Amino acid sequence: MVAVILDGGHGFETKGKRSRDGSLRENEYNNAIVNKVAYVLYKKSIPYRIVSSEWSDVPLLNRIQREHLFNQELKDMGYSPIFISIHANAARSSNAEGYETFIVNDASNATLNLGEIVHKEVYSAYKKHSKKAKDRSLKKLNFYVLRNTKSPAVLIECGFMTNEQDLELLKSDLFRNDITDSLIKAIENYDIYSERRDS
């Protein structure tokens, strides 16, 4: 059975991690999704851990160390942990928009399948709310937080705080609820995939 390690990314005061008009800090969005997902996982009796729930910025090294501890703890309990890092994007251009998912360059089959499942489900939720609904695709990139985890890992960027249309979505409770539902669906679908793979 799958277990989930959630990462809310940046702290409340992390430099640059906010919308241009100051109406949204990335930490607010990230932690809102983490907490919503955690609540649903709890209700469904799916084990989870959170590596960064603080208001202050948790350094990458500390987040990775926590992931390693949680990974081993969950494995010792008989679960198969996955890691999901939740973010909102930003760019110099206000025209940049859309949703994208990242996995590590040399992704294992498990990580690749996790990435594909998460990207499909979360983009579908994003598409419900955006007329343009730009799909920025599933990408491979060696982000530190992906490269150094022990669990199959994905990092999602749920829209651009620096784009007016995406910003309104990121601040919307309805959008946040749909992103949460899509992540839960992805986790459950990945669990089904894992059981088939291991049987």
GROMACS .gro file of C-alpha atoms in nm:
model
  199
    1MET     CA    1   0.000   0.000   0.000
    2VAL     CA    2   0.117   0.349  -0.084
    3ALA     CA    3   0.208   0.614   0.176
    4VAL     CA    4   0.261   0.981   0.094
    5ILE     CA    5   0.534   1.224   0.196
    6LEU     CA    6   0.419   1.581   0.131
    7ASP     CA    7   0.642   1.884   0.082
    8GLY     CA    8   0.509   2.241   0.096
    9GLY     CA    9   0.829   2.390  -0.038
   10HIS     CA   10   0.909   2.745   0.065
   11GLY     CA   11   0.858   2.948   0.381
   12PHE     CA   12   0.631   3.248   0.428
   13GLU     CA   13   0.918   3.497   0.402
   14THR     CA   14   1.119   3.320   0.129
   15LYS     CA   15   1.248   3.592  -0.101
   16GLY     CA   16   1.068   3.629  -0.433
   17LYS     CA   17   0.808   3.361  -0.365
   18ARG     CA   18   0.500   3.581  -0.399
   19SER     CA   19   0.277   3.747  -0.656
   20ARG     CA   20   0.373   4.087  -0.794
   21ASP     CA   21   0.082   4.259  -0.618
   22GLY     CA   22   0.158   4.087  -0.287
   23SER     CA   23  -0.187   3.927  -0.269
   24LEU     CA   24  -0.045   3.571  -0.254
   25ARG     CA   25   0.268   3.418  -0.109
   26GLU     CA   26   0.365   3.081  -0.246
   27ASN     CA   27   0.385   2.936   0.105
   28GLU     CA   28   0.015   3.015   0.156
   29TYR     CA   29  -0.091   2.822  -0.153
   30ASN     CA   30   0.152   2.532  -0.105
   31ASN     CA   31   0.057   2.472   0.257
   32ALA     CA   32  -0.314   2.504   0.181
   33ILE     CA   33  -0.286   2.218  -0.068
   34VAL     CA   34  -0.062   2.011   0.163
   35ASN     CA   35  -0.310   2.047   0.449
   36LYS     CA   36  -0.611   1.969   0.231
   37VAL     CA   37  -0.442   1.660   0.086
   38ALA     CA   38  -0.328   1.548   0.432
   39TYR     CA   39  -0.682   1.576   0.567
   40VAL     CA   40  -0.827   1.363   0.287
   41LEU     CA   41  -0.548   1.106   0.326
   42TYR     CA   42  -0.626   1.090   0.698
   43LYS     CA   43  -0.997   1.037   0.626
   44LYS     CA   44  -0.909   0.760   0.382
   45SER     CA   45  -0.661   0.598   0.626
   46ILE     CA   46  -0.373   0.647   0.383
   47PRO     CA   47  -0.052   0.710   0.582
   48TYR     CA   48   0.120   1.042   0.521
   49ARG     CA   49   0.401   1.260   0.655
   50ILE     CA   50   0.477   1.630   0.597
   51VAL     CA   51   0.840   1.744   0.561
   52SER     CA   52   0.782   2.122   0.572
   53SER     CA   53   0.481   2.259   0.754
   54GLU     CA   54   0.664   2.550   0.921
   55TRP     CA   55   0.605   2.918   0.840
   56SER     CA   56   0.982   2.963   0.828
   57ASP     CA   57   1.185   2.842   0.532
   58VAL     CA   58   1.307   2.483   0.580
   59PRO     CA   59   1.641   2.440   0.399
   60LEU     CA   60   1.649   2.182   0.122
   61LEU     CA   61   1.898   1.965   0.311
   62ASN     CA   62   1.666   1.948   0.611
   63ARG     CA   63   1.368   1.862   0.393
   64ILE     CA   64   1.565   1.581   0.231
   65GLN     CA   65   1.683   1.451   0.569
   66ARG     CA   66   1.323   1.442   0.688
   67GLU     CA   67   1.217   1.261   0.371
   68HIS     CA   68   1.485   0.997   0.432
   69LEU     CA   69   1.362   0.942   0.789
   70PHE     CA   70   0.997   0.925   0.685
   71ASN     CA   71   1.080   0.697   0.392
   72GLN     CA   72   1.250   0.446   0.622
   73GLU     CA   73   0.979   0.472   0.886
   74LEU     CA   74   0.703   0.406   0.635
   75LYS     CA   75   0.892   0.122   0.469
   76ASP     CA   76   0.946  -0.040   0.809
   77MET     CA   77   0.568  -0.025   0.855
   78GLY     CA   78   0.520  -0.211   0.526
   79TYR     CA   79   0.422   0.083   0.304
   80SER     CA   80   0.558   0.207  -0.030
   81PRO     CA   81   0.623   0.581   0.015
   82ILE     CA   82   0.602   0.843  -0.259
   83PHE     CA   83   0.708   1.208  -0.237
   84ILE     CA   84   0.501   1.500  -0.371
   85SER     CA   85   0.641   1.855  -0.363
   86ILE     CA   86   0.373   2.121  -0.419
   87HIS     CA   87   0.451   2.464  -0.565
   88ALA     CA   88   0.315   2.767  -0.748
   89ASN     CA   89   0.530   2.902  -1.030
   90ALA     CA   90   0.670   3.248  -1.108
   91ALA     CA   91   0.838   3.409  -1.409
   92ARG     CA   92   0.973   3.745  -1.519
   93SER     CA   93   0.716   3.760  -1.796
   94SER     CA   94   0.351   3.799  -1.696
   95ASN     CA   95   0.262   3.597  -2.007
   96ALA     CA   96   0.404   3.274  -1.864
   97GLU     CA   97   0.117   3.048  -1.763
   98GLY     CA   98   0.009   2.689  -1.724
   99TYR     CA   99   0.069   2.371  -1.529
  100GLU     CA  100   0.378   2.147  -1.530
  101THR     CA  101   0.512   1.843  -1.348
  102PHE     CA  102   0.876   1.754  -1.286
  103ILE     CA  103   1.057   1.427  -1.223
  104VAL     CA  104   1.429   1.354  -1.203
  105ASN     CA  105   1.630   1.298  -1.523
  106ASP     CA  106   1.717   0.933  -1.465
  107ALA     CA  107   1.371   0.844  -1.339
  108SER     CA  108   1.294   0.487  -1.242
  109ASN     CA  109   0.988   0.320  -1.391
  110ALA     CA  110   0.803   0.385  -1.065
  111THR     CA  111   0.892   0.756  -1.073
  112LEU     CA  112   0.801   0.788  -1.440
  113ASN     CA  113   0.464   0.628  -1.381
  114LEU     CA  114   0.404   0.848  -1.077
  115GLY     CA  115   0.490   1.154  -1.284
  116GLU     CA  116   0.260   1.054  -1.569
  117ILE     CA  117  -0.032   0.979  -1.339
  118VAL     CA  118   0.007   1.299  -1.136
  119HIS     CA  119   0.049   1.515  -1.446
  120LYS     CA  120  -0.262   1.373  -1.613
  121GLU     CA  121  -0.485   1.418  -1.309
  122VAL     CA  122  -0.365   1.760  -1.193
  123TYR     CA  123  -0.361   1.909  -1.543
  124SER     CA  124  -0.718   1.787  -1.584
  125ALA     CA  125  -0.814   1.981  -1.270
  126TYR     CA  126  -0.627   2.292  -1.390
  127LYS     CA  127  -0.797   2.266  -1.729
  128LYS     CA  128  -1.143   2.281  -1.568
  129HIS     CA  129  -1.068   2.635  -1.448
  130SER     CA  130  -0.863   2.789  -1.729
  131LYS     CA  131  -0.983   2.882  -2.078
  132LYS     CA  132  -0.630   2.860  -2.219
  133ALA     CA  133  -0.525   2.570  -1.995
  134LYS     CA  134  -0.166   2.557  -2.115
  135ASP     CA  135  -0.011   2.216  -2.062
  136ARG     CA  136   0.359   2.275  -1.995
  137SER     CA  137   0.409   1.896  -1.989
  138LEU     CA  138   0.581   1.639  -1.771
  139LYS     CA  139   0.948   1.738  -1.763
  140LYS     CA  140   1.271   1.580  -1.646
  141LEU     CA  141   1.500   1.806  -1.445
  142ASN     CA  142   1.746   1.737  -1.166
  143PHE     CA  143   1.598   1.957  -0.896
  144TYR     CA  144   1.779   1.894  -0.567
  145VAL     CA  145   1.458   1.795  -0.393
  146LEU     CA  146   1.388   1.532  -0.662
  147ARG     CA  147   1.743   1.411  -0.709
  148ASN     CA  148   1.804   1.332  -0.343
  149THR     CA  149   1.483   1.172  -0.222
  150LYS     CA  150   1.467   0.800  -0.155
  151SER     CA  151   1.101   0.777  -0.260
  152PRO     CA  152   0.963   0.804  -0.615
  153ALA     CA  153   0.920   1.183  -0.635
  154VAL     CA  154   0.732   1.448  -0.829
  155LEU     CA  155   0.727   1.827  -0.808
  156ILE     CA  156   0.420   2.009  -0.935
  157GLU     CA  157   0.387   2.375  -1.039
  158CYS     CA  158   0.016   2.457  -1.028
  159GLY     CA  159   0.014   2.782  -1.224
  160PHE     CA  160   0.203   3.114  -1.224
  161MET     CA  161   0.162   3.368  -0.945
  162THR     CA  162   0.304   3.621  -1.193
  163ASN     CA  163   0.020   3.566  -1.442
  164GLU     CA  164  -0.306   3.747  -1.368
  165GLN     CA  165  -0.536   3.460  -1.470
  166ASP     CA  166  -0.333   3.189  -1.294
  167LEU     CA  167  -0.303   3.404  -0.983
  168GLU     CA  168  -0.681   3.426  -0.948
  169LEU     CA  169  -0.701   3.048  -0.977
  170LEU     CA  170  -0.432   2.994  -0.714
  171LYS     CA  171  -0.627   3.212  -0.470
  172SER     CA  172  -0.955   3.031  -0.537
  173ASP     CA  173  -1.082   2.777  -0.283
  174LEU     CA  174  -1.269   2.594  -0.559
  175PHE     CA  175  -0.949   2.558  -0.762
  176ARG     CA  176  -0.756   2.443  -0.453
  177ASN     CA  177  -1.022   2.184  -0.376
  178ASP     CA  178  -1.008   2.049  -0.732
  179ILE     CA  179  -0.627   2.032  -0.723
  180THR     CA  180  -0.655   1.842  -0.395
  181ASP     CA  181  -0.908   1.599  -0.541
  182SER     CA  182  -0.687   1.542  -0.844
  183LEU     CA  183  -0.386   1.463  -0.626
  184ILE     CA  184  -0.588   1.216  -0.420
  185LYS     CA  185  -0.708   1.048  -0.740
  186ALA     CA  186  -0.349   1.033  -0.868
  187ILE     CA  187  -0.227   0.879  -0.541
  188GLU     CA  188  -0.500   0.614  -0.550
  189ASN     CA  189  -0.435   0.537  -0.918
  190TYR     CA  190  -0.062   0.506  -0.851
  191ASP     CA  191  -0.139   0.267  -0.566
  192ILE     CA  192  -0.336   0.047  -0.808
  193TYR     CA  193  -0.043   0.062  -1.053
  194SER     CA  194   0.202  -0.037  -0.778
  195GLU     CA  195  -0.007  -0.336  -0.673
  196ARG     CA  196  -0.024  -0.459  -1.033
  197ARG     CA  197   0.351  -0.405  -1.077
  198ASP     CA  198   0.438  -0.598  -0.761
  199SER     CA  199   0.190  -0.885  -0.806
   0.00000   0.00000   0.00000
